[in-house]
Coordinates of C-alpha atoms in Angstrom, one line a residue:
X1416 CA -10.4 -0.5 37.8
X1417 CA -11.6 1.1 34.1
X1418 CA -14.7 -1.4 32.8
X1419 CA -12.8 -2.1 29.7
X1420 CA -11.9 -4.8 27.4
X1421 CA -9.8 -6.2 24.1
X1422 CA -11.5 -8.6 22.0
X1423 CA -10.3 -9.4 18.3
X1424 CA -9.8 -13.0 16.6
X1425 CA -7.6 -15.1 14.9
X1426 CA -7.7 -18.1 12.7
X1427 CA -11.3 -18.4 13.8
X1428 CA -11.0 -18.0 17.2
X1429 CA -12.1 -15.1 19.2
X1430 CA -10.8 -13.5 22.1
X1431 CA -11.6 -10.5 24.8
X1432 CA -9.1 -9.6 27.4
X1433 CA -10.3 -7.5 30.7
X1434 CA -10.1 -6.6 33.7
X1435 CA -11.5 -8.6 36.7
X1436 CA -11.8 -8.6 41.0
X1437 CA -10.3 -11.9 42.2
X1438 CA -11.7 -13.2 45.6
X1439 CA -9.5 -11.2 48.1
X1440 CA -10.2 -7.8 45.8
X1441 CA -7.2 -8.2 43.8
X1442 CA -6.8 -7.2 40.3
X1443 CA -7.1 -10.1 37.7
X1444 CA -6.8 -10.7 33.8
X1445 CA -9.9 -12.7 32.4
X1446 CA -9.2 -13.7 29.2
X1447 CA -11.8 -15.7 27.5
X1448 CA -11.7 -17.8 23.7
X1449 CA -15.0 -18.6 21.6
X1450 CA -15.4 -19.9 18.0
X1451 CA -16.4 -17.4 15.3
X1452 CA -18.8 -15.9 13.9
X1453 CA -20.7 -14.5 16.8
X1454 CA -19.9 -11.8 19.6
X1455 CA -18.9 -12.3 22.5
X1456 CA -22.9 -11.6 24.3
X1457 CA -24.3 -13.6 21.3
X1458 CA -22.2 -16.9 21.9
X1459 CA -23.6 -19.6 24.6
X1460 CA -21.5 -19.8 27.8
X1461 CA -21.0 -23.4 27.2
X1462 CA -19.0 -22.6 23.4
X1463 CA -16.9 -19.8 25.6
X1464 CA -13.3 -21.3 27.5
X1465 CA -12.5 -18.5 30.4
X1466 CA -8.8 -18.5 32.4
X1467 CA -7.7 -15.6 34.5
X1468 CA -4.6 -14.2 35.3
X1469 CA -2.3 -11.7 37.4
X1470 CA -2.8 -8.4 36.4
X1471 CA 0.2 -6.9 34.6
X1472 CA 2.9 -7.9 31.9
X1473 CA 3.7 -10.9 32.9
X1474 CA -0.2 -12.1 33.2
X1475 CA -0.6 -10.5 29.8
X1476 CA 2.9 -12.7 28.9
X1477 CA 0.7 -15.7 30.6
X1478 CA -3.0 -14.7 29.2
X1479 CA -1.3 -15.3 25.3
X1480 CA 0.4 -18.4 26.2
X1481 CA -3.0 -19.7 27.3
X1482 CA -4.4 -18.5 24.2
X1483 CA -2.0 -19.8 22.0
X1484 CA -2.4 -23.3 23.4
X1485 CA -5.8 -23.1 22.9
X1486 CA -5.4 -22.3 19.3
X1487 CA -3.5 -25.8 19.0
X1488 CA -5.8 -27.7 21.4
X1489 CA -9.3 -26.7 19.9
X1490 CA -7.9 -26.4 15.9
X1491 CA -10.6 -28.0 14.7
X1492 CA -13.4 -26.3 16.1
X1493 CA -11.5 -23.2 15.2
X1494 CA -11.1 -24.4 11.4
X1495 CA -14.6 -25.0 10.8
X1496 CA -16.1 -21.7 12.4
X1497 CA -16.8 -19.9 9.6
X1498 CA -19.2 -22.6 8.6
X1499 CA -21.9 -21.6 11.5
X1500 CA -22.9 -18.4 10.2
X1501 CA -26.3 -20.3 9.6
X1502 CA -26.6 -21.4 13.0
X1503 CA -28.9 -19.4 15.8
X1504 CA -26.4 -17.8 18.5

């Protein structure tokens, strides 16, 4: 499995998509959301929301469902991100 990942963000939300072992060895998605302004290994675990999915198109297909509903759920937080660029990681 390649050690490599997609991040970007969107309406204040972050995002990185990669590749992960599941319990029985099988291949998995991890996709995980955060709010701006910090990287991914700057943000506290507890401000990061992590879901994992089958490997492939259709866990791609599921991985930005997931991520769309949690641009709806968490709007707020995502809204006002841009305002903690004052704020220790």
């Amino acid at each position: 499995m390649k050690k490599t990942e997609f991040t970007g963000c969107h309406q204040g939300m972050r995002y990185r998509l990669e590749g992960a072992a599941g319990a029985e060895g099988e291949k998995l998605l991890r996709c995980t959301v955060w709010p701006e302004p910090f990287a991914f290994f700057k943000t506290p675990e507890e401000k990061k929301e992590t879901a994992e999915f089958p490997f492939g198109e259709d866990g791609v297909a599921e991985a930005i469902c997931w991520m769309n509903g949690m641009l709806s759920e968490k709007k707020e937080i995502w809204e006002n991100a841009k305002e903690r660029w004052d704020e220790e990681p």
